Short mmCIF file of C-alpha atoms in Angstrom, two decimals:
data_model
loop_
_atom_site.label_atom_id
_atom_site.label_comp_id
_atom_site.label_asym_id
_atom_site.label_seq_id
_atom_site.Cartn_x
_atom_site.Cartn_y
_atom_site.Cartn_z
CA UNK A 1087 -60.61 -1.03 -6.09
CA UNK A 1088 -56.91 -1.40 -6.85
CA UNK A 1089 -55.21 -4.77 -6.97
CA UNK A 1090 -53.03 -5.72 -3.97
CA UNK A 1091 -49.27 -5.31 -4.56
CA UNK A 1092 -47.45 -8.30 -5.95
CA UNK A 1093 -45.21 -10.07 -3.46
CA UNK A 1094 -42.12 -12.11 -4.15
CA UNK A 1095 -42.62 -15.79 -3.35
CA UNK A 1096 -46.41 -15.66 -3.83
CA UNK A 1097 -47.03 -18.83 -5.84
CA UNK A 1098 -50.69 -18.01 -6.43
CA UNK A 1099 -49.79 -14.99 -8.56
CA UNK A 1100 -46.25 -15.89 -9.72
CA UNK A 1101 -45.74 -16.51 -13.41
CA UNK A 1102 -41.93 -16.69 -13.45
CA UNK A 1103 -39.36 -18.71 -11.53
CA UNK A 1104 -35.93 -17.14 -11.24
CA UNK A 1105 -33.32 -19.79 -10.47
CA UNK A 1106 -30.09 -18.47 -8.91
CA UNK A 1107 -27.52 -21.17 -9.64
CA UNK A 1108 -23.99 -20.90 -8.21
CA UNK A 1109 -20.77 -22.44 -9.46
CA UNK A 1110 -20.73 -24.69 -6.39
CA UNK A 1111 -24.10 -26.24 -7.33
CA UNK A 1112 -26.53 -24.27 -5.18
CA UNK A 1113 -29.92 -23.90 -6.91
CA UNK A 1114 -32.29 -21.34 -5.36
CA UNK A 1115 -35.80 -20.77 -6.72
CA UNK A 1116 -37.56 -17.42 -6.42
CA UNK A 1117 -41.22 -17.18 -7.48
CA UNK A 1118 -41.54 -13.82 -9.18
CA UNK A 1119 -43.73 -11.84 -11.57
CA UNK A 1120 -42.94 -10.93 -15.14
CA UNK A 1121 -44.62 -7.54 -14.62
CA UNK A 1122 -42.08 -6.59 -11.90
CA UNK A 1123 -39.11 -8.15 -13.69
CA UNK A 1124 -39.84 -6.54 -17.07
CA UNK A 1125 -40.40 -3.13 -15.49
CA UNK A 1126 -37.14 -3.08 -13.53
CA UNK A 1127 -34.70 -5.15 -15.61
CA UNK A 1128 -33.85 -5.05 -19.28
CA UNK A 1129 -32.10 -8.39 -18.81
CA UNK A 1130 -35.29 -10.14 -17.70
CA UNK A 1131 -37.34 -8.24 -20.26
CA UNK A 1132 -35.17 -9.75 -23.00
CA UNK A 1133 -35.14 -13.22 -21.43
CA UNK A 1134 -38.94 -13.29 -21.13
CA UNK A 1135 -39.61 -11.88 -24.58
CA UNK A 1136 -40.68 -13.92 -27.56
CA UNK A 1137 -37.38 -13.07 -29.19
CA UNK A 1138 -35.49 -15.17 -26.64
CA UNK A 1139 -35.32 -18.68 -28.15
CA UNK A 1140 -34.54 -20.77 -25.09
CA UNK A 1141 -37.02 -19.62 -22.43
CA UNK A 1142 -37.79 -22.66 -20.27
CA UNK A 1143 -41.06 -23.68 -18.66
CA UNK A 1144 -40.92 -24.93 -15.06
CA UNK A 1145 -43.90 -25.80 -12.86
CA UNK A 1146 -46.23 -24.22 -15.46
CA UNK A 1147 -44.25 -20.97 -15.23
CA UNK A 1148 -41.54 -19.34 -17.27
CA UNK A 1149 -38.08 -20.08 -15.88
CA UNK A 1150 -35.00 -17.86 -16.09
CA UNK A 1151 -31.67 -19.17 -14.84
CA UNK A 1152 -29.08 -16.75 -13.52
CA UNK A 1153 -25.55 -18.10 -13.10
CA UNK A 1154 -23.25 -16.56 -10.47
CA UNK A 1155 -20.37 -17.41 -8.16
CA UNK A 1156 -20.99 -18.59 -4.62
CA UNK A 1157 -19.66 -15.28 -3.25
CA UNK A 1158 -22.20 -13.36 -5.36
CA UNK A 1159 -25.21 -15.47 -4.36
CA UNK A 1160 -26.57 -13.17 -1.63
CA UNK A 1161 -26.19 -10.13 -3.88
CA UNK A 1162 -28.33 -11.64 -6.65
CA UNK A 1163 -31.01 -12.76 -4.20
CA UNK A 1164 -31.09 -9.29 -2.61
CA UNK A 1165 -31.35 -7.61 -6.02
CA UNK A 1166 -34.51 -9.55 -6.85
CA UNK A 1167 -36.00 -8.76 -3.45
CA UNK A 1168 -35.17 -5.05 -3.70
CA UNK A 1169 -37.09 -4.50 -6.93
CA UNK A 1170 -40.22 -5.55 -5.06
CA UNK A 1171 -39.69 -2.83 -2.45
CA UNK A 1172 -41.44 0.53 -2.83
CA UNK A 1173 -38.44 2.30 -1.30
CA UNK A 1174 -35.33 0.13 -1.69
CA UNK A 1175 -32.70 1.14 0.87
CA UNK A 1176 -29.02 0.40 0.31
CA UNK A 1177 -28.11 1.21 3.92
CA UNK A 1178 -29.61 -2.13 4.91
CA UNK A 1179 -26.59 -3.84 3.37
CA UNK A 1180 -23.67 -1.51 4.18
CA UNK A 1181 -20.91 -0.50 1.80
CA UNK A 1182 -19.60 -3.88 0.70
CA UNK A 1183 -23.08 -5.40 0.55
CA UNK A 1184 -24.25 -2.53 -1.65
CA UNK A 1185 -21.18 -2.92 -3.85
CA UNK A 1186 -22.17 -6.55 -4.46
CA UNK A 1187 -25.75 -5.49 -5.21
CA UNK A 1188 -24.45 -2.88 -7.65
CA UNK A 1189 -22.48 -5.53 -9.56
CA UNK A 1190 -25.51 -7.79 -9.74
CA UNK A 1191 -27.86 -4.96 -10.77
CA UNK A 1192 -25.46 -3.91 -13.54
CA UNK A 1193 -25.34 -7.47 -14.87
CA UNK A 1194 -29.14 -7.73 -14.73
CA UNK A 1195 -29.45 -4.29 -16.37
CA UNK A 1196 -31.47 -2.74 -13.53
CA UNK A 1197 -30.66 0.90 -14.22
CA UNK A 1198 -32.81 2.42 -11.46
CA UNK A 1199 -31.38 0.17 -8.75
CA UNK A 1200 -27.85 0.66 -10.11
CA UNK A 1201 -28.32 4.43 -9.83
CA UNK A 1202 -29.52 4.11 -6.21
CA UNK A 1203 -26.48 1.96 -5.34
CA UNK A 1204 -24.14 4.40 -7.06
CA UNK A 1205 -25.56 7.38 -5.18
CA UNK A 1206 -25.26 5.52 -1.88
CA UNK A 1207 -21.67 4.37 -2.40
CA UNK A 1208 -20.58 7.82 -3.58
CA UNK A 1209 -22.00 9.53 -0.49
CA UNK A 1210 -21.14 7.30 2.50
CA UNK A 1211 -17.80 6.89 4.35
CA UNK A 1212 -15.57 3.90 3.56
CA UNK A 1213 -12.92 2.09 5.54
CA UNK A 1214 -9.61 0.96 4.09
CA UNK A 1215 -10.93 -2.47 3.07
CA UNK A 1216 -13.89 -0.83 1.34
CA UNK A 1217 -11.50 1.34 -0.68
CA UNK A 1218 -9.51 -1.70 -1.81
CA UNK A 1219 -12.71 -3.41 -2.99
CA UNK A 1220 -13.85 -0.27 -4.80
CA UNK A 1221 -10.56 0.01 -6.65
CA UNK A 1222 -10.75 -3.61 -7.76
CA UNK A 1223 -14.38 -3.62 -8.90
CA UNK A 1224 -15.60 -0.18 -10.02
CA UNK A 1225 -13.07 0.42 -12.86
CA UNK A 1226 -14.34 -2.78 -14.54
CA UNK A 1227 -17.98 -1.67 -14.55
CA UNK A 1228 -17.83 1.19 -17.03
CA UNK A 1229 -17.28 4.97 -17.06
CA UNK A 1230 -20.79 5.81 -15.77
CA UNK A 1231 -19.82 4.42 -12.35
CA UNK A 1232 -16.43 6.11 -12.00
CA UNK A 1233 -17.91 9.00 -10.02
CA UNK A 1234 -17.99 6.60 -7.07
CA UNK A 1235 -14.18 6.79 -7.03
CA UNK A 1236 -13.98 10.60 -7.05
CA UNK A 1237 -12.55 10.66 -3.51
CA UNK A 1238 -9.72 8.33 -4.56
CA UNK A 1239 -8.60 10.19 -7.66
CA UNK A 1240 -5.21 11.99 -7.55
CA UNK A 1241 -5.39 15.45 -6.03
CA UNK A 1242 -4.74 18.55 -8.10
CA UNK A 1243 -1.14 19.65 -7.27
CA UNK A 1244 -2.32 23.24 -6.83
CA UNK A 1245 -4.82 22.10 -4.20
CA UNK A 1246 -2.11 20.12 -2.38
CA UNK A 1247 0.04 23.25 -2.27
CA UNK A 1248 -2.83 25.30 -0.83
CA UNK A 1249 -3.55 22.69 1.84
CA UNK A 1250 0.11 22.43 2.78
CA UNK A 1251 0.54 26.19 3.10
CA UNK A 1252 -2.59 26.57 5.24
CA UNK A 1253 -1.62 23.64 7.45
CA UNK A 1254 1.96 24.86 7.87
CA UNK A 1255 0.75 28.32 8.92
CA UNK A 1256 -1.50 26.69 11.47
CA UNK A 1257 1.18 24.31 12.76
CA UNK A 1258 3.64 27.16 13.39
CA UNK A 1259 1.12 29.48 15.04
CA UNK A 1260 2.81 29.37 18.42
CA UNK A 1261 1.58 30.36 20.90
CA UNK A 1262 -2.03 29.45 20.18
CA UNK A 1263 -4.14 29.50 23.39
CA UNK A 1264 -7.15 28.02 21.58
CA UNK A 1265 -5.30 24.88 20.49
CA UNK A 1266 -4.01 22.10 22.72
CA UNK A 1267 -0.44 21.03 22.05
CA UNK A 1268 -1.50 17.39 21.49
CA UNK A 1269 -3.91 18.47 18.77
CA UNK A 1270 -1.30 20.62 17.08
CA UNK A 1271 1.09 17.64 17.13
CA UNK A 1272 -1.46 15.65 15.14
CA UNK A 1273 -1.57 18.36 12.48
CA UNK A 1274 2.23 18.46 12.39
CA UNK A 1275 2.40 14.68 11.89
CA UNK A 1276 0.14 14.94 8.86
CA UNK A 1277 2.32 17.68 7.36
CA UNK A 1278 5.33 15.38 7.77
CA UNK A 1279 3.34 12.68 5.98
CA UNK A 1280 2.81 15.00 3.01
CA UNK A 1281 6.59 15.33 2.72
CA UNK A 1282 7.37 11.63 3.19
CA UNK A 1283 8.56 9.63 0.22
CA UNK A 1284 6.43 6.60 -0.58
CA UNK A 1285 7.08 4.08 -3.35
CA UNK A 1286 6.71 6.84 -5.94
CA UNK A 1287 7.27 10.35 -4.59
CA UNK A 1288 6.04 12.67 -1.82
CA UNK A 1289 2.73 14.46 -2.28
CA UNK A 1290 4.47 17.82 -2.05
CA UNK A 1291 7.11 18.19 -4.77
CA UNK A 1292 9.30 21.05 -3.58
CA UNK A 1293 12.23 21.08 -5.96
CA UNK A 1294 10.77 23.91 -8.04
CA UNK A 1295 7.94 24.95 -5.74
CA UNK A 1296 9.00 28.50 -4.93
CA UNK A 1297 5.58 29.38 -3.51
CA UNK A 1298 5.79 26.72 -0.78
CA UNK A 1299 9.39 27.55 0.09
CA UNK A 1300 8.60 31.26 0.33
CA UNK A 1301 5.66 30.57 2.64
CA UNK A 1302 7.72 28.20 4.81
CA UNK A 1303 10.44 30.84 5.07
CA UNK A 1304 7.89 33.47 6.10
CA UNK A 1305 6.24 31.23 8.75
CA UNK A 1306 9.61 30.26 10.23
CA UNK A 1307 10.61 33.93 10.50
CA UNK A 1308 7.35 34.81 12.26
CA UNK A 1309 7.79 31.92 14.70
CA UNK A 1310 11.39 32.87 15.55
CA UNK A 1311 10.48 36.57 15.90
CA UNK A 1312 7.77 35.60 18.40
CA UNK A 1313 10.21 33.36 20.26
CA UNK A 1314 12.80 36.14 20.42
CA UNK A 1315 10.23 38.53 21.80
CA UNK A 1316 9.12 35.94 24.34
CA UNK A 1317 12.56 35.20 25.84
CA UNK A 1318 13.44 38.90 26.00
CA UNK A 1319 10.15 40.17 27.42
CA UNK A 1320 9.74 37.24 29.82
CA UNK A 1321 13.37 37.33 30.94
CA UNK A 1322 13.59 36.14 34.55
CA UNK A 1323 9.89 35.17 34.64
CA UNK A 1324 9.02 31.63 33.63
CA UNK A 1325 5.98 30.96 31.45
CA UNK A 1326 6.57 27.25 31.09
CA UNK A 1327 3.58 26.45 28.89
CA UNK A 1328 4.51 29.00 26.24
CA UNK A 1329 8.17 28.04 26.44
CA UNK A 1330 7.30 24.38 25.91
CA UNK A 1331 5.08 25.23 22.94
CA UNK A 1332 7.73 27.43 21.33
CA UNK A 1333 10.52 24.89 21.78
CA UNK A 1334 8.36 21.98 20.54
CA UNK A 1335 7.30 23.93 17.45
CA UNK A 1336 10.85 25.04 16.65
CA UNK A 1337 12.13 21.46 16.99
CA UNK A 1338 9.39 20.28 14.65
CA UNK A 1339 10.24 23.08 12.20
CA UNK A 1340 13.86 21.89 12.22
CA UNK A 1341 12.69 18.43 11.15
CA UNK A 1342 10.66 19.92 8.30
CA UNK A 1343 13.44 22.28 7.20
CA UNK A 1344 15.89 19.38 7.13
CA UNK A 1345 13.61 17.56 4.67
CA UNK A 1346 13.27 20.72 2.59
CA UNK A 1347 17.01 21.47 2.69
CA UNK A 1348 16.15 24.85 4.23
CA UNK A 1349 17.94 24.79 7.60
CA UNK A 1350 19.65 28.01 6.52
CA UNK A 1351 16.35 29.73 7.36
CA UNK A 1352 16.71 28.95 11.06
CA UNK A 1353 20.44 28.54 11.80
CA UNK A 1354 21.49 32.24 11.71
CA UNK A 1355 18.56 33.21 13.95
CA UNK A 1356 19.31 30.42 16.43
CA UNK A 1357 22.97 31.46 16.51
CA UNK A 1358 22.06 35.09 17.18
CA UNK A 1359 19.60 34.08 19.92
CA UNK A 1360 21.85 31.50 21.56
CA UNK A 1361 23.12 33.73 24.37
CA UNK A 1362 19.59 34.98 25.16
CA UNK A 1363 18.26 31.42 25.19
CA UNK A 1364 20.94 30.13 27.55
CA UNK A 1365 20.55 33.18 29.81
CA UNK A 1366 16.77 32.72 29.92
CA UNK A 1367 17.02 29.05 30.91
CA UNK A 1368 19.75 29.77 33.49
CA UNK A 1369 17.87 32.65 35.11
CA UNK A 1370 14.43 31.02 35.08
CA UNK A 1371 14.01 28.51 37.88
CA UNK A 1372 11.91 25.41 37.36
CA UNK A 1373 12.36 24.91 33.61
CA UNK A 1374 11.29 21.35 32.80
CA UNK A 1375 14.11 18.97 32.05
CA UNK A 1376 12.26 17.83 28.92
CA UNK A 1377 12.33 21.40 27.58
CA UNK A 1378 16.09 21.60 28.16
CA UNK A 1379 16.57 18.36 26.23
CA UNK A 1380 14.54 19.72 23.32
CA UNK A 1381 16.77 22.80 23.29
CA UNK A 1382 19.72 20.42 23.06
CA UNK A 1383 18.11 18.60 20.13
CA UNK A 1384 17.45 21.85 18.26
CA UNK A 1385 21.05 22.91 18.84
CA UNK A 1386 22.24 19.52 17.60
CA UNK A 1387 20.42 20.03 14.31
CA UNK A 1388 21.87 23.53 14.00
CA UNK A 1389 25.41 22.26 14.68
CA UNK A 1390 25.02 19.42 12.18
CA UNK A 1391 23.93 21.84 9.45
CA UNK A 1392 27.01 23.98 10.13
CA UNK A 1393 29.44 21.06 10.38
CA UNK A 1394 28.20 19.53 7.11
CA UNK A 1395 28.63 22.86 5.32
CA UNK A 1396 24.92 23.17 4.58
CA UNK A 1397 24.90 26.57 6.29
CA UNK A 1398 27.92 28.89 6.11
CA UNK A 1399 28.70 31.12 9.09
CA UNK A 1400 31.59 33.53 9.71
CA UNK A 1401 34.36 32.12 11.91
CA UNK A 1402 33.61 34.55 14.74
CA UNK A 1403 30.01 33.29 14.85
CA UNK A 1404 31.20 29.71 15.01
CA UNK A 1405 33.53 30.62 17.88
CA UNK A 1406 30.76 32.36 19.81
CA UNK A 1407 28.46 29.40 19.26
CA UNK A 1408 30.99 26.98 20.79
CA UNK A 1409 31.72 29.22 23.77
CA UNK A 1410 28.01 29.67 24.53
CA UNK A 1411 26.75 26.12 24.10
CA UNK A 1412 29.59 23.87 25.29
CA UNK A 1413 29.23 24.95 28.98
CA UNK A 1414 25.43 24.62 28.74
CA UNK A 1415 25.69 21.14 27.22
CA UNK A 1416 28.13 20.08 29.93
CA UNK A 1417 25.67 21.17 32.62
CA UNK A 1418 22.75 19.33 30.99
CA UNK A 1419 24.85 16.20 30.53
CA UNK A 1420 25.78 16.16 34.22
CA UNK A 1421 22.08 16.46 35.10
CA UNK A 1422 21.27 13.53 32.82
CA UNK A 1423 23.88 11.33 34.44
CA UNK A 1424 22.79 12.33 37.96
CA UNK A 1425 19.07 11.85 37.34
CA UNK A 1426 19.52 8.83 35.02
CA UNK A 1427 16.97 10.33 32.65
CA UNK A 1428 14.97 7.76 30.69
CA UNK A 1429 14.38 10.02 27.66
CA UNK A 1430 18.09 10.44 27.06
CA UNK A 1431 18.87 9.64 23.41
CA UNK A 1432 22.48 8.55 23.00
CA UNK A 1433 22.55 9.05 19.24
CA UNK A 1434 21.62 12.74 19.50
CA UNK A 1435 24.47 13.39 21.91
CA UNK A 1436 26.95 11.42 19.82
CA UNK A 1437 26.01 13.35 16.68
CA UNK A 1438 26.20 16.60 18.62
CA UNK A 1439 29.68 15.79 19.90
CA UNK A 1440 30.87 14.92 16.38
CA UNK A 1441 29.47 18.21 15.09
CA UNK A 1442 31.22 20.18 17.84
CA UNK A 1443 34.57 18.56 17.03
CA UNK A 1444 34.07 19.28 13.33
CA UNK A 1445 33.16 22.94 13.93
CA UNK A 1446 36.07 23.50 16.34
CA UNK A 1447 38.46 22.10 13.72
CA UNK A 1448 37.36 24.81 11.24
CA UNK A 1449 38.54 27.65 13.50
CA UNK A 1450 41.96 29.23 13.63
CA UNK A 1451 44.51 27.51 15.90
CA UNK A 1452 44.37 30.43 18.35
CA UNK A 1453 40.60 30.16 18.69
CA UNK A 1454 40.79 26.38 18.88
CA UNK A 1455 43.30 26.79 21.71
CA UNK A 1456 40.94 29.21 23.47
CA UNK A 1457 38.09 26.70 23.38
CA UNK A 1458 40.32 23.81 24.45
CA UNK A 1459 41.75 25.83 27.35
CA UNK A 1460 38.25 26.54 28.66
CA UNK A 1461 37.32 22.88 28.19
CA UNK A 1462 40.37 21.68 30.13
CA UNK A 1463 39.42 24.06 32.94
CA UNK A 1464 35.81 22.79 33.15
CA UNK A 1465 34.51 20.25 35.65
CA UNK A 1466 33.18 17.83 33.05
CA UNK A 1467 35.75 16.64 30.53
CA UNK A 1468 33.71 13.60 29.55
CA UNK A 1469 31.28 15.65 27.46
CA UNK A 1470 31.94 16.81 24.94
CA UNK A 1471 35.04 14.69 24.63
CA UNK A 1472 37.39 17.03 22.76
CA UNK A 1473 40.47 14.78 22.89
CA UNK A 1474 40.22 14.26 19.15
CA UNK A 1475 40.05 18.05 18.62
CA UNK A 1476 43.07 18.45 20.93
CA UNK A 1477 45.05 15.86 18.93
CA UNK A 1478 44.20 17.71 15.70
CA UNK A 1479 45.28 21.00 17.28
CA UNK A 1480 48.63 19.55 18.42
CA UNK A 1481 49.31 18.07 14.99
CA UNK A 1482 48.43 21.28 13.17
CA UNK A 1483 50.42 23.43 15.56
CA UNK A 1484 53.53 21.39 14.82
CA UNK A 1485 52.93 20.77 11.12
CA UNK A 1486 52.01 24.40 10.47
CA UNK A 1487 55.34 25.50 11.92
CA UNK A 1488 57.21 23.13 9.63
CA UNK A 1489 55.12 24.02 6.58
CA UNK A 1490 55.46 27.75 7.10
CA UNK A 1491 59.22 27.32 7.65
CA UNK A 1492 59.59 25.48 4.33
CA UNK A 1493 57.42 28.05 2.60
CA UNK A 1494 59.59 30.92 3.87
CA UNK A 1495 62.71 29.01 2.77
CA UNK A 1496 61.30 28.51 -0.70
CA UNK A 1497 60.34 32.17 -0.96
CA UNK A 1498 63.75 33.29 0.22
CA UNK A 1499 65.47 30.96 -2.22
CA UNK A 1500 63.35 32.22 -5.05
CA UNK A 1501 64.09 35.82 -4.12
CA UNK A 1502 67.84 35.17 -4.11
CA UNK A 1503 67.65 33.48 -7.49
CA UNK A 1504 65.80 36.40 -8.94
#
């Protein structure tokens, strides 16, 4: 007949008292058994051995004192209780409780319990506070416990590149009938996060990353080709859901390309499609006002890239762009003022107006005059306000005449001297 299992706190069979003493003066006695302690802890095995010179006797039993802080008290008590369990379970204590037990078991040299705690912490989810605790405690415990932190180690740059490329393909897969727009927006936000500078640097370092740039260029081309096919095939017939998805994705792509200094990948295509886009919106009845505003925002980013010189276009393309979009923008602006739209962003329109004035000023005086004549003949002179462009045109028209006159005089004088 086998002996009954030893139980913690059983004074009739206990031969050791473990005193947990905290720095605040708490003194907690636990009646234990040297057989259990020696089997599970090298620390207690050494303390209870004959080689330990200061083993105390208390209540006719050996006594081992364990000093700890008040915050560690529960962890040390739980460690002693766990070694009495046939199947100790860390999930009873959660992540932070198990982390405390791990620290105590390491100090008490309980290798089996330490291994159980390590396996548990490595395999369960953590919250943000858990992560902070892990980063403070685990590195101080020795290299054998660093596998717990594997999920927090820096990612291989090659793996980041692969993730980014896969996610970008997915985020530009418009239209995607199997994916709700709200869900795609979440993926797009995370891609933006990868490109966002923190205190050090963004996760994706693109300065010399030709692979990422090539993939982005390819995905943008595919998206714009699909959009071109959509507005030409669907001309006169409104598919509002697909139109909204296309416009939202292209606007998001513009934000990404601005960060990557790659707006040149979208500007020429948008310029070439401008007339088709405006025609599609004009001919299709019932286009949501929000979609029209997003088209304005995309155009604003295109105009800014051109006006800043980030993308170079021939003068005739710049002229066509102004003649196509200025009337459209005037119509949208009138609608905004009539409907008092709440999602009207003043800064976008101000930046757009500044870009228009800048682009107009780069054209020849004849073409500037053509644009200004059409603007003066329009019903809405308040937007865009081209008074500044008109003042520049007047000044140049006069000064050019004087400059050219002096230049001819100088040439004639030089010819006579020769």
